Coordinates of C-alpha atoms in Angstrom, one line a residue:
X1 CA -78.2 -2.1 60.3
X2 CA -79.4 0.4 57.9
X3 CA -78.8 3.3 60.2
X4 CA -75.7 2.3 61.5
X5 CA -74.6 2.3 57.6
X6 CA -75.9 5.7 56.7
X7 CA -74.1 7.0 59.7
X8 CA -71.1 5.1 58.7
X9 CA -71.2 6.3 55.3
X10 CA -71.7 10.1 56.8
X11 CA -68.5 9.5 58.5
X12 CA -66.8 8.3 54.8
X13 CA -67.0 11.6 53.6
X14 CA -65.3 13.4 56.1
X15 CA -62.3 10.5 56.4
X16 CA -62.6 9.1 52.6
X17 CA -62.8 5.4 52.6
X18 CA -60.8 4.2 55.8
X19 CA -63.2 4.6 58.5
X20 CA -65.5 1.8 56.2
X21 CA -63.1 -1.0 56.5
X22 CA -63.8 -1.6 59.8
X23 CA -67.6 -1.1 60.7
X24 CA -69.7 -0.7 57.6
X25 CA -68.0 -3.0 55.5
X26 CA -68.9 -5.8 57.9
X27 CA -72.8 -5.4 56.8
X28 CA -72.4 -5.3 53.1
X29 CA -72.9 -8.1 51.3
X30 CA -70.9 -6.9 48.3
X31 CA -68.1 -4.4 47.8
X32 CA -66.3 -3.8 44.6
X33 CA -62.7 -1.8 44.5
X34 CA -61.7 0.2 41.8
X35 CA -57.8 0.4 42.0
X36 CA -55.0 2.5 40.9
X37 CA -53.5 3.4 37.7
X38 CA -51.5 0.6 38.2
X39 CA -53.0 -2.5 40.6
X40 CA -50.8 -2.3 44.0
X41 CA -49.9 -6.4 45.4
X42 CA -51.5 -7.1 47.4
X43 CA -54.5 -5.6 45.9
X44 CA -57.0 -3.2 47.6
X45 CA -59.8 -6.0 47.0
X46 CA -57.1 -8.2 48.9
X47 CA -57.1 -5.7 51.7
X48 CA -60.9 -5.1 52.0
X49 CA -61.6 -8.6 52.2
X50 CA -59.4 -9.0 55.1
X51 CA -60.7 -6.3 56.4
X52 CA -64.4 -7.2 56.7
X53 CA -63.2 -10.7 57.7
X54 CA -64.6 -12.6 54.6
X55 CA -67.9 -11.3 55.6
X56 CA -70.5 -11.2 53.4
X57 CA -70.6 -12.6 49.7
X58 CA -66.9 -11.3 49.6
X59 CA -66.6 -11.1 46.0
X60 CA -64.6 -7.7 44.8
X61 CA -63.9 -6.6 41.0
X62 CA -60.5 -4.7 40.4
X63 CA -60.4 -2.4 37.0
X64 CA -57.9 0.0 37.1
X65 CA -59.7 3.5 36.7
X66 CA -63.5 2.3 35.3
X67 CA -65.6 3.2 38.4
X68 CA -67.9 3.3 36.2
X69 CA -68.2 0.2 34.7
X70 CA -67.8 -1.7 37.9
X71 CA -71.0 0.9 38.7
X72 CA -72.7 -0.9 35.8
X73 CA -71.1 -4.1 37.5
X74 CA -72.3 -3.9 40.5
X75 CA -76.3 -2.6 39.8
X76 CA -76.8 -5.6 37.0
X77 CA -74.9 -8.6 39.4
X78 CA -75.7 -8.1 43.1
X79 CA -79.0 -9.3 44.7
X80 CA -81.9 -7.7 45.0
X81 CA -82.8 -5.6 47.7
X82 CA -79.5 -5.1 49.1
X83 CA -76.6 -2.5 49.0
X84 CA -73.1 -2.5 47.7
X85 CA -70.4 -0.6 48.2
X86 CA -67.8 1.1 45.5
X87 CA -64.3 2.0 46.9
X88 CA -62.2 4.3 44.4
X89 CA -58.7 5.1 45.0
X90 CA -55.6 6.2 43.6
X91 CA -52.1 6.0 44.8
X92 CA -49.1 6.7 42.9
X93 CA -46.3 6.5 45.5
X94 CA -45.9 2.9 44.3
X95 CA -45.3 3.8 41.3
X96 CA -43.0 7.1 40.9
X97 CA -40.7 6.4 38.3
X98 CA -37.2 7.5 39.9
X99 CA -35.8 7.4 35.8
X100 CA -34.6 10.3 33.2
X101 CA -37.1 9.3 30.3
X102 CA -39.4 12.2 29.8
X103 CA -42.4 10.6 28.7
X104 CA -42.3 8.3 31.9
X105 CA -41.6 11.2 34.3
X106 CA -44.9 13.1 33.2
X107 CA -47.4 10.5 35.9
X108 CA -45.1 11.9 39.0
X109 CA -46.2 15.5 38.0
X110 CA -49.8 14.5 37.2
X111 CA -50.8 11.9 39.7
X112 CA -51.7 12.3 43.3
X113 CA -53.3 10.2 46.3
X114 CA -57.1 10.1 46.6
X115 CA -59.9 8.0 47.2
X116 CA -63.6 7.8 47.2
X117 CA -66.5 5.7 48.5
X118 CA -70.1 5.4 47.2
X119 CA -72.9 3.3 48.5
X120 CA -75.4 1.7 46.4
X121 CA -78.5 0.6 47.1
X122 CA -81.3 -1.4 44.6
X123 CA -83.9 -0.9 47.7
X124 CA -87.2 0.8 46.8
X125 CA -87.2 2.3 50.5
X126 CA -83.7 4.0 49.9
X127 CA -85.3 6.2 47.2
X128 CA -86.4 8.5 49.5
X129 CA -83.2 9.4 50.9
X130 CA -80.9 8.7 48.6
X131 CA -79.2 11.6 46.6
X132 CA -78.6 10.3 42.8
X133 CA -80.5 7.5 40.5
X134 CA -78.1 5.9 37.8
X135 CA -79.9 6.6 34.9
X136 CA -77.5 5.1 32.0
X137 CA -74.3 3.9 31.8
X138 CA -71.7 3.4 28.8
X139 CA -68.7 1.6 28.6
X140 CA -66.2 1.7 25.6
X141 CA -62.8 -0.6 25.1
X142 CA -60.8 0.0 22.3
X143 CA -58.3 -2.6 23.2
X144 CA -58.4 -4.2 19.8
X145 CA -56.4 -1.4 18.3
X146 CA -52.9 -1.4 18.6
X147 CA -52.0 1.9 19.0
X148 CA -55.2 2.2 22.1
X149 CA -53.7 -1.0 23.5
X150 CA -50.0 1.1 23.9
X151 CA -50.8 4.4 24.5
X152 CA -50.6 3.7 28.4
X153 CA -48.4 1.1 29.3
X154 CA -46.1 0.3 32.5
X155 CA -42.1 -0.4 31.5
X156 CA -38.8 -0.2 32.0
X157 CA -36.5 2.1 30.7
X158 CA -32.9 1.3 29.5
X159 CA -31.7 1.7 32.8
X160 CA -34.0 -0.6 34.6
X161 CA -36.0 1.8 36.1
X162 CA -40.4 0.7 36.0
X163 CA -42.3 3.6 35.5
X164 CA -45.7 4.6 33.3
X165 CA -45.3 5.7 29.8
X166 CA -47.8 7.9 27.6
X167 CA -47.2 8.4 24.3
X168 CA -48.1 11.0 22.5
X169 CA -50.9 9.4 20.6
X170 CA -53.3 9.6 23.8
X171 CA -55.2 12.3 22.8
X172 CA -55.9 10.9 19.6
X173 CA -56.9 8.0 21.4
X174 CA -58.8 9.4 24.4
X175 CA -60.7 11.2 20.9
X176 CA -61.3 8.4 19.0
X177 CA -62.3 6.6 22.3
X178 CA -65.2 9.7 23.5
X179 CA -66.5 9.5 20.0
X180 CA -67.5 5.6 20.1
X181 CA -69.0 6.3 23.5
X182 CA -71.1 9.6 22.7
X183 CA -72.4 7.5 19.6
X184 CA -73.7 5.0 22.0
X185 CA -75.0 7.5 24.3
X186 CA -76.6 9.9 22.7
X187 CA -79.6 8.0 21.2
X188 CA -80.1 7.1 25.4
X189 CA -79.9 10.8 26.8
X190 CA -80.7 13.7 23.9
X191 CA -84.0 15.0 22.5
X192 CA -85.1 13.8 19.3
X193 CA -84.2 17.3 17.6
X194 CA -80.4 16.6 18.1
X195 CA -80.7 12.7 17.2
X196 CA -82.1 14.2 13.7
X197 CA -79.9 16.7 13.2
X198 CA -76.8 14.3 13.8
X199 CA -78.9 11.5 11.6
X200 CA -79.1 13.9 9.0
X201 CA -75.5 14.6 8.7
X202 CA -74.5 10.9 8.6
X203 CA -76.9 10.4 5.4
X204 CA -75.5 13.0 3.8
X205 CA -71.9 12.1 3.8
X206 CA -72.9 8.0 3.5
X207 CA -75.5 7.9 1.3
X208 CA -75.2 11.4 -0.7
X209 CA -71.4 11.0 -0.5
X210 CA -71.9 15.0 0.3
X211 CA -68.8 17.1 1.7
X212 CA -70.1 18.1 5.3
X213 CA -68.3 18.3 8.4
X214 CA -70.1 15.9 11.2
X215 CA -72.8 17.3 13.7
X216 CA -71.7 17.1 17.2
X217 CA -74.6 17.3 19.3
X218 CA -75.4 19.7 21.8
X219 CA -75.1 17.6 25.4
X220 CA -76.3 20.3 27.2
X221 CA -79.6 20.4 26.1
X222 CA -79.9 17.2 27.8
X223 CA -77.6 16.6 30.8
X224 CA -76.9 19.8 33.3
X225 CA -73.7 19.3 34.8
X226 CA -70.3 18.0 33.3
X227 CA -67.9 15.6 35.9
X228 CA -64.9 15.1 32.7
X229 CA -62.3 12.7 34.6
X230 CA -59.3 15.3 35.6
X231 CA -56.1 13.5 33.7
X232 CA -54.4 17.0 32.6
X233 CA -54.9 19.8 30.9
X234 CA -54.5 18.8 27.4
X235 CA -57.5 16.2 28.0
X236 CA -59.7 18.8 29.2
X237 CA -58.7 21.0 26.7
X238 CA -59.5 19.5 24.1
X239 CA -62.6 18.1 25.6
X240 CA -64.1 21.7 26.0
X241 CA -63.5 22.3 22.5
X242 CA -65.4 18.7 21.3
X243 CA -68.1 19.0 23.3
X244 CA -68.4 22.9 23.3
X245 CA -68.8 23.0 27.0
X246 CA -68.2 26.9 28.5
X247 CA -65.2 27.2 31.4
X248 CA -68.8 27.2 33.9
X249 CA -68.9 23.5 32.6
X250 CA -65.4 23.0 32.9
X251 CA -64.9 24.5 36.7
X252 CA -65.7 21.2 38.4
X253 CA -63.2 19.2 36.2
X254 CA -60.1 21.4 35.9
X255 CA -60.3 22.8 39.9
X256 CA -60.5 18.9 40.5
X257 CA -57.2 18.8 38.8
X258 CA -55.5 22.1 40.2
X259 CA -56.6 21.1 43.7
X260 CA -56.6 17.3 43.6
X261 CA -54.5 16.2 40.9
X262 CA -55.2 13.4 39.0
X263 CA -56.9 10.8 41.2
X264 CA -57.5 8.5 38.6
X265 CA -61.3 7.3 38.8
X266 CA -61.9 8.8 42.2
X267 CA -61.7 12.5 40.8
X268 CA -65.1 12.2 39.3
X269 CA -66.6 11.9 42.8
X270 CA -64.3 15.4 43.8
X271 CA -65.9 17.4 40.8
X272 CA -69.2 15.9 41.6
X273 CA -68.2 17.2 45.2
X274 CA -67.5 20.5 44.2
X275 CA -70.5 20.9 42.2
X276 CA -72.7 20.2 45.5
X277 CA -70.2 23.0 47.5
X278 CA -71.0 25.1 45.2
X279 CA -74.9 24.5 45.4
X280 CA -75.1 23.6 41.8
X281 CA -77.3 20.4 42.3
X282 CA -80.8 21.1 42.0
X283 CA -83.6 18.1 41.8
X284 CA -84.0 16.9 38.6
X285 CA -80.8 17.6 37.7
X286 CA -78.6 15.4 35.2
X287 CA -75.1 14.7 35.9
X288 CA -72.5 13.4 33.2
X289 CA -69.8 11.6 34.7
X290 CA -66.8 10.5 31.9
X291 CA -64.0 8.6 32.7
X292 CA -60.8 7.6 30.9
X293 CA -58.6 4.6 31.4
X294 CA -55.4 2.7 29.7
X295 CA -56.6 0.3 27.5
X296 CA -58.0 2.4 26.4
X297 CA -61.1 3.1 28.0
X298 CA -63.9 5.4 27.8
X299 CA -66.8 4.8 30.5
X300 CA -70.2 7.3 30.7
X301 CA -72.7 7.6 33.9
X302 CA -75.5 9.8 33.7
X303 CA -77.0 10.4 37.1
X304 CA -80.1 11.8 38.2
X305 CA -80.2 14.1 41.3
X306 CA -83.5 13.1 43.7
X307 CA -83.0 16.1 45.3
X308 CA -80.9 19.6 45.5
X309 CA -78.1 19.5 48.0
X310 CA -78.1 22.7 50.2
X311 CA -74.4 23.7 50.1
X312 CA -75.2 26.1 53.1
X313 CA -76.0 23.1 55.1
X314 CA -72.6 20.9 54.4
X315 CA -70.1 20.6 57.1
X316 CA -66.4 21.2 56.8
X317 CA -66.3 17.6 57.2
X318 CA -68.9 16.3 54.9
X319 CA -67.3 17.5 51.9
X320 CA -63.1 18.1 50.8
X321 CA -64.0 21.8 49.2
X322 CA -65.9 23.2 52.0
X323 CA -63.1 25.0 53.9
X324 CA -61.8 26.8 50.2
X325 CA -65.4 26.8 47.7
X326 CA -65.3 30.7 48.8
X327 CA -61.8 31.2 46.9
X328 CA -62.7 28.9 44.0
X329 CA -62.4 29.1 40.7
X330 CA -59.3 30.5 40.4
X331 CA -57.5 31.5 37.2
X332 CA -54.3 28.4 36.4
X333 CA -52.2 29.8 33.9
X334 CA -50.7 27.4 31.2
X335 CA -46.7 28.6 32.1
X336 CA -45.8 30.2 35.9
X337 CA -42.7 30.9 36.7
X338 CA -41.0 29.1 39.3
X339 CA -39.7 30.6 42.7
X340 CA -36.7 29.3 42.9
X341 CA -36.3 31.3 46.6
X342 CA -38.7 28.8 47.4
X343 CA -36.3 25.5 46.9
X344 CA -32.9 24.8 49.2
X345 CA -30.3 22.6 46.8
X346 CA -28.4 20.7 49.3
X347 CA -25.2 20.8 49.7

């Protein structure tokens, strides 16, 4: 079974997450899907479940882009000694808002069709050829706040027409949101140095009442590589200004975006993707993996890398960026100009 899984799992890669329904999916015991930005009916857990045949514990856990808390989900809840399988997607064709009202129109420009699956394992024998070790994981809701609870919301707009609204508080938000999560984080992942440093500053400005601006620590003193969920420009932006991350840190993220588009939780798995194309994944290696969600949401997975992935030695098919790493990054300017010579208005 197990090598009929691993091969199976091989073969996920190259065809994303279909080829799974139907042969390894029959062996696990747990699956857990992570839907779109809005859930589809019937639901993807509906669909796996009648896919595997109610095989298997059949039990499947539907957030709307938190991989990776149903990560965290499925390592503290399954059995022991046994594997579980994550399925990410992402498909906005059900939900292209056909309307006029600008804020609603932006998630037909930023959204796109994707999907990932990842198989976990809590078997001590899978250790040795495994490629990652989840190390920590953070979740963050700020649901009890008003203007988090609305900043994402699916509606109609006066003429009827459902679409997905963002209002211009999410960036504020998504802020607000990354700070409570790095708070909790921070104490689990940086050196002692930073926690002091960042200790220091809190005692001056609670205790000592003392004018200083807040100490954001360095991150990249203790994690290596940077997998920032890919939901625009403006997120990432402002991201790489917060965290002081370099445009090096930033490739995996914002090519994710200019290739992929927004694939809601699945496009941390194509910027962790591009980081092995590129041979960037050495052993040891720590990988940050932060995703955002309505909600609003703000979910952190540090992985460890058990080994370095040769990029030299990935197929075409074993990984999306294999066929285009040589032309990547490439320079996205804020404002191109359109080529209309390009478009045919019909008659």
């Amino acid at each position: 079974m197990d090598r009929e899984l691993l091969r199976t799992v091989k073969l996920a890669t190259k065809n994303h997450a279909g080829v799974l329904f139907r042969r390894a999916v029959r062996h696990l015991p747990h699956i857990v899907a992570v839907t779109a930005l809005v859930a589809a009916a019937p639901r993807l857990s509906t669909l796996l479940t009648a896919a595997v045949g109610g095989g298997g514990m059949g039990w499947a856990r539907v957030v709307p882009c938190t991989a990776l808390f149903v990560y965290n989900c499925a390592c503290q809840y399954v059995h022991e000694n046994t594997y579980a399988l994550v399925v990410s997607t992402e498909n906005i064709t059900l939900n292209a808002y056909m309307g006029n009202n600008r804020p609603m129109l932006v998630t037909n420009t930023l959204f796109r069709v994707g999907g990932a699956a990842i198989l976990l394992s809590n078997r001590a024998a899978d250790r040795r050829r495994a490629k990652y070790q989840l190390i920590h994981t953070v979740r963050t809701h700020r649901g009890a706040h008003d203007q988090s609870f609305g900043c994402v919301t699916q509606e109609e707009d006066d003429a009827g027409e459902v679409g997905v609204s963002l209002s211009k508080e999410l960036m504020v938000v998504a802020g607000e949101a990354l700070k409570t999560n790095i708070t909790t984080l921070g104490p689990l992942v940086l050196p002692i140095s930073e926690q002091l440093r960042f200790l220091a500053t809190v005692v001056l400005k609670k205790v000592f009442r003392a004018d200083v601006k807040a100490y954001l620590p360095d991150f990249k003193l203790a994690l290596d590589h940077f997998c920032i969920h890919a939901g625009g420009r403006g997120v990432l932006d402002e991201l790489e200004k917060s965290l002081k991350l370099s445009p090096w840190d930033m490739e995996p993220s914002r090519m994710t975006l200019y290739r992929f588009g927004n694939t809601s939780s699945s496009s941390l798995w194509y910027e962790l993707a591009y980081c092995e194309a590129k041979g960037r994944i050495k052993r040891g290696d720590r990988v940050w993996q932060i995703a955002f969600g309505s909600g609003f949401k703000c979910n952190s997975a540090v992985w460890k890398a058990l080994r370095t992935v040769d990029a030299a030695g990935l197929a075409p098919g074993d990984n999306p960026w294999m066929k285009e790493v040589d032309m990547l990054p490439v320079d996205v300017p804020k404002v191109a100009p359109i080529d209309e010579s390009s478009y045919q208005i019909p008659n």
